[in-house]
Short mmCIF file of C-alpha atoms in Angstrom, two decimals:
data_model
loop_
_atom_site.label_atom_id
_atom_site.label_comp_id
_atom_site.label_asym_id
_atom_site.label_seq_id
_atom_site.Cartn_x
_atom_site.Cartn_y
_atom_site.Cartn_z
CA MET A 2 -52.34 -17.07 9.85
CA ARG A 3 -49.65 -14.49 10.55
CA PHE A 4 -46.31 -15.05 12.23
CA THR A 5 -44.08 -12.52 13.89
CA PHE A 6 -40.32 -12.62 13.74
CA PRO A 7 -39.90 -13.71 17.31
CA GLY A 8 -41.73 -16.75 15.91
CA ALA A 9 -38.92 -17.39 13.43
CA ALA A 10 -36.46 -17.48 16.31
CA ILE A 11 -38.79 -19.92 18.02
CA VAL A 12 -38.65 -22.14 14.94
CA ALA A 13 -34.89 -22.33 15.43
CA ALA A 14 -35.26 -23.25 19.07
CA PHE A 15 -37.92 -25.80 18.20
CA ILE A 16 -35.83 -27.50 15.54
CA LEU A 17 -32.71 -27.46 17.67
CA SER A 18 -34.64 -29.03 20.54
CA ALA A 19 -35.04 -32.16 18.37
CA CYS A 20 -38.78 -31.58 18.30
CA GLN A 21 -39.45 -32.73 21.82
CA ALA A 22 -43.04 -33.38 22.75
CA THR A 23 -43.12 -30.41 25.13
CA THR A 24 -44.36 -27.08 23.84
CA PRO A 25 -41.65 -24.40 23.65
CA THR A 26 -42.12 -21.25 25.72
CA HIS A 27 -42.80 -18.22 23.56
CA THR A 28 -42.33 -14.56 24.35
CA THR A 29 -44.20 -12.80 21.59
CA GLU A 30 -46.04 -9.52 21.70
CA ALA A 31 -49.16 -10.75 19.89
CA PRO A 32 -51.10 -13.40 21.85
CA ILE A 33 -53.04 -14.50 18.75
CA ALA A 34 -49.85 -15.13 16.77
CA SER A 35 -48.36 -17.00 19.72
CA SER A 36 -51.45 -19.17 19.98
CA GLN A 37 -51.28 -20.00 16.27
CA GLU A 38 -47.58 -20.77 16.51
CA ASP A 39 -48.16 -23.01 19.53
CA LYS A 40 -50.86 -24.90 17.64
CA CYS A 41 -48.53 -25.34 14.66
CA TYR A 42 -45.71 -26.70 16.85
CA GLN A 43 -48.07 -28.99 18.73
CA GLU A 44 -49.43 -30.40 15.50
CA LEU A 45 -45.91 -30.91 14.15
CA ALA A 46 -45.02 -32.77 17.35
CA ALA A 47 -48.16 -34.89 16.95
CA LEU A 48 -47.13 -35.80 13.41
CA LYS A 49 -43.97 -37.37 14.81
CA ASP A 50 -46.11 -40.29 16.03
CA LEU A 51 -49.04 -40.04 13.62
CA ASP A 52 -47.13 -39.84 10.35
CA PRO A 53 -43.32 -39.95 10.67
CA LEU A 54 -42.76 -39.37 6.94
CA ALA A 55 -44.90 -36.22 6.93
CA TYR A 56 -43.26 -35.10 10.17
CA GLU A 57 -39.78 -35.35 8.66
CA LYS A 58 -40.87 -33.56 5.48
CA TYR A 59 -42.36 -30.60 7.40
CA ARG A 60 -39.52 -30.53 9.92
CA GLN A 61 -37.10 -30.12 7.02
CA GLN A 62 -39.24 -27.34 5.55
CA MET A 63 -39.22 -25.51 8.89
CA GLN A 64 -35.47 -26.00 9.13
CA THR A 65 -34.96 -24.52 5.64
CA ILE A 66 -37.04 -21.48 6.58
CA ASP A 67 -35.04 -21.10 9.78
CA GLU A 68 -31.69 -21.39 8.00
CA ASN A 69 -32.64 -18.70 5.49
CA PHE A 70 -33.97 -16.46 8.24
CA GLY A 71 -30.69 -16.95 10.12
CA VAL A 72 -28.71 -15.73 7.10
CA TYR A 73 -31.01 -12.72 6.89
CA LYS A 74 -30.64 -11.94 10.62
CA SER A 75 -26.86 -12.17 10.51
CA ASN A 76 -26.80 -9.65 7.64
CA GLU A 77 -29.79 -7.55 8.69
CA ALA A 78 -27.75 -4.39 9.32
CA LEU A 79 -26.36 -4.55 5.78
CA ILE A 80 -29.69 -5.03 4.01
CA ASP A 81 -31.81 -2.09 2.86
CA GLU A 82 -35.36 -1.62 4.10
CA ASN A 83 -37.07 -2.86 0.91
CA ALA A 84 -35.07 -6.08 0.71
CA SER A 85 -35.63 -6.62 4.41
CA GLU A 86 -39.38 -6.22 4.01
CA VAL A 87 -39.40 -8.72 1.13
CA MET A 88 -37.49 -11.28 3.18
CA LEU A 89 -39.63 -10.87 6.29
CA THR A 90 -42.83 -11.11 4.24
CA GLU A 91 -41.62 -14.28 2.55
CA VAL A 92 -40.57 -15.90 5.83
CA ASN A 93 -43.98 -15.18 7.35
CA LYS A 94 -45.74 -16.47 4.24
CA MET A 95 -43.72 -19.69 4.18
CA LEU A 96 -44.20 -20.32 7.91
CA SER A 97 -47.92 -19.87 7.43
CA LEU A 98 -47.93 -22.22 4.43
CA VAL A 99 -46.00 -24.97 6.24
CA CYS A 100 -48.32 -24.66 9.24
CA VAL A 101 -51.34 -25.09 6.97
CA ARG A 102 -49.70 -28.18 5.48
CA ILE A 103 -49.02 -29.56 8.96
CA ASN A 104 -52.61 -28.91 10.01
CA ASN A 105 -53.90 -30.64 6.88
CA ALA A 106 -51.65 -33.66 7.44
CA VAL A 107 -52.92 -34.08 11.01
CA TYR A 108 -56.53 -33.68 9.88
CA SER A 109 -56.09 -36.17 7.02
CA ASN A 110 -54.47 -38.67 9.35
CA MET A 111 -57.34 -38.39 11.82
CA MET A 112 -59.90 -38.77 9.03
CA ASP A 113 -58.12 -41.91 7.81
CA ARG A 114 -58.33 -43.31 11.32
CA VAL A 115 -62.04 -42.48 11.51
CA GLN A 116 -62.57 -44.26 8.19
CA SER A 117 -60.83 -47.36 9.52
CA LEU A 118 -63.00 -47.30 12.65
CA ASN A 119 -66.14 -47.07 10.52
CA LYS A 120 -65.14 -50.29 8.75
CA LEU A 121 -65.36 -52.26 12.00
#
Protein backbone atom coordinates (compact mmCIF):
# COMPACT_ATOMS: atom_id res chain seq x y z
CA MET A 1 0.00 0.00 0.00
CA ARG A 2 1.54 3.30 -1.05
CA PHE A 3 0.33 6.77 -0.18
CA THR A 4 1.09 10.02 -1.93
CA PHE A 5 1.56 13.29 -0.16
CA PRO A 6 -1.73 14.73 -1.27
CA GLY A 7 -2.97 11.82 0.86
CA ALA A 8 -1.27 13.26 3.94
CA ALA A 9 -3.14 16.50 3.40
CA ILE A 10 -6.30 14.45 3.12
CA VAL A 11 -5.53 12.88 6.50
CA ALA A 12 -5.58 16.38 7.97
CA ALA A 13 -8.90 17.18 6.36
CA PHE A 14 -10.30 13.84 7.48
CA ILE A 15 -9.25 14.30 11.10
CA LEU A 16 -10.42 17.90 11.19
CA SER A 17 -13.80 16.85 9.81
CA ALA A 18 -14.37 14.91 13.06
CA CYS A 19 -14.36 11.68 11.09
CA GLN A 20 -17.78 12.11 9.57
CA ALA A 21 -19.32 9.07 7.95
CA THR A 22 -19.06 10.62 4.49
CA THR A 23 -16.03 9.86 2.37
CA PRO A 24 -13.76 12.87 1.77
CA THR A 25 -13.20 14.00 -1.80
CA HIS A 26 -9.66 13.34 -2.97
CA THR A 27 -7.72 14.95 -5.77
CA THR A 28 -4.74 12.69 -6.21
CA GLU A 29 -2.83 11.89 -9.35
CA ALA A 30 -2.69 8.13 -8.79
CA PRO A 31 -6.13 6.47 -8.92
CA ILE A 32 -4.84 3.31 -7.21
CA ALA A 33 -3.45 5.27 -4.25
CA SER A 34 -6.69 7.24 -4.00
CA SER A 35 -8.70 4.03 -3.97
CA GLN A 36 -6.53 2.60 -1.20
CA GLU A 37 -6.79 5.81 0.80
CA ASP A 38 -10.57 5.86 0.37
CA LYS A 39 -10.78 2.27 1.61
CA CYS A 40 -8.64 3.15 4.64
CA TYR A 41 -10.82 6.14 5.53
CA GLN A 42 -14.01 4.17 5.03
CA GLU A 43 -12.76 1.40 7.29
CA LEU A 44 -11.71 3.92 9.94
CA ALA A 45 -15.19 5.45 9.77
CA ALA A 46 -16.70 1.96 10.13
CA LEU A 47 -14.61 1.35 13.24
CA LYS A 48 -16.32 4.31 14.89
CA ASP A 49 -19.43 2.12 15.30
CA LEU A 50 -17.84 -1.34 15.25
CA ASP A 51 -15.10 -0.78 17.81
CA PRO A 52 -14.96 2.72 19.34
CA LEU A 53 -11.78 1.97 21.32
CA ALA A 54 -9.90 0.84 18.21
CA TYR A 55 -11.33 3.79 16.28
CA GLU A 56 -9.98 6.27 18.82
CA LYS A 57 -6.58 4.56 18.92
CA TYR A 58 -6.16 4.67 15.13
CA ARG A 59 -7.63 8.17 14.85
CA GLN A 60 -4.95 9.36 17.27
CA GLN A 61 -2.25 7.58 15.26
CA MET A 62 -3.46 9.30 12.07
CA GLN A 63 -3.53 12.62 13.89
CA THR A 64 0.08 12.15 15.08
CA ILE A 65 1.20 11.39 11.53
CA ASP A 66 -0.65 14.46 10.29
CA GLU A 67 0.85 16.73 12.96
CA ASN A 68 4.38 15.61 12.12
CA PHE A 69 3.72 15.99 8.40
CA GLY A 70 2.41 19.51 9.08
CA VAL A 71 5.67 20.45 10.82
CA TYR A 72 7.58 19.07 7.85
CA LYS A 73 5.42 20.98 5.32
CA SER A 74 5.79 24.26 7.18
CA ASN A 75 9.58 23.87 7.09
CA GLU A 76 9.89 22.10 3.74
CA ALA A 77 11.79 24.94 2.06
CA LEU A 78 14.43 24.84 4.80
CA ILE A 79 15.01 21.08 4.71
CA ASP A 80 17.59 19.48 2.42
CA GLU A 81 16.59 16.88 -0.15
CA ASN A 82 17.88 13.86 1.81
CA ALA A 83 16.09 14.78 5.02
CA SER A 84 12.95 15.51 3.04
CA GLU A 85 13.08 12.11 1.38
CA VAL A 86 13.50 10.41 4.76
CA MET A 87 10.50 12.24 6.19
CA LEU A 88 8.26 11.58 3.20
CA THR A 89 9.22 7.90 3.16
CA GLU A 90 8.46 7.57 6.86
CA VAL A 91 5.09 9.33 6.55
CA ASN A 92 4.07 7.02 3.71
CA LYS A 93 5.27 3.97 5.65
CA MET A 94 3.38 4.96 8.79
CA LEU A 95 0.18 5.76 6.87
CA SER A 96 0.40 2.36 5.24
CA LEU A 97 1.00 0.66 8.60
CA VAL A 98 -1.94 2.38 10.30
CA CYS A 99 -4.20 1.49 7.37
CA VAL A 100 -3.18 -2.16 7.67
CA ARG A 101 -3.98 -2.01 11.38
CA ILE A 102 -7.37 -0.46 10.64
CA ASN A 103 -8.13 -3.12 8.04
CA ASN A 104 -7.15 -5.86 10.48
CA ALA A 105 -9.33 -4.39 13.23
CA VAL A 106 -12.37 -4.30 10.93
CA TYR A 107 -11.70 -7.85 9.74
CA SER A 108 -11.23 -9.13 13.31
CA ASN A 109 -14.43 -7.44 14.41
CA MET A 110 -16.38 -9.02 11.56
CA MET A 111 -14.90 -12.44 12.32
CA ASP A 112 -15.91 -12.08 15.98
CA ARG A 113 -19.45 -11.31 14.85
CA VAL A 114 -19.46 -14.35 12.56
CA GLN A 115 -18.30 -16.50 15.49
CA SER A 116 -21.15 -15.22 17.63
CA LEU A 117 -23.64 -15.99 14.85
CA ASN A 118 -22.30 -19.53 14.57
CA LYS A 119 -23.06 -20.08 18.25
CA LEU A 120 -26.79 -19.56 17.66
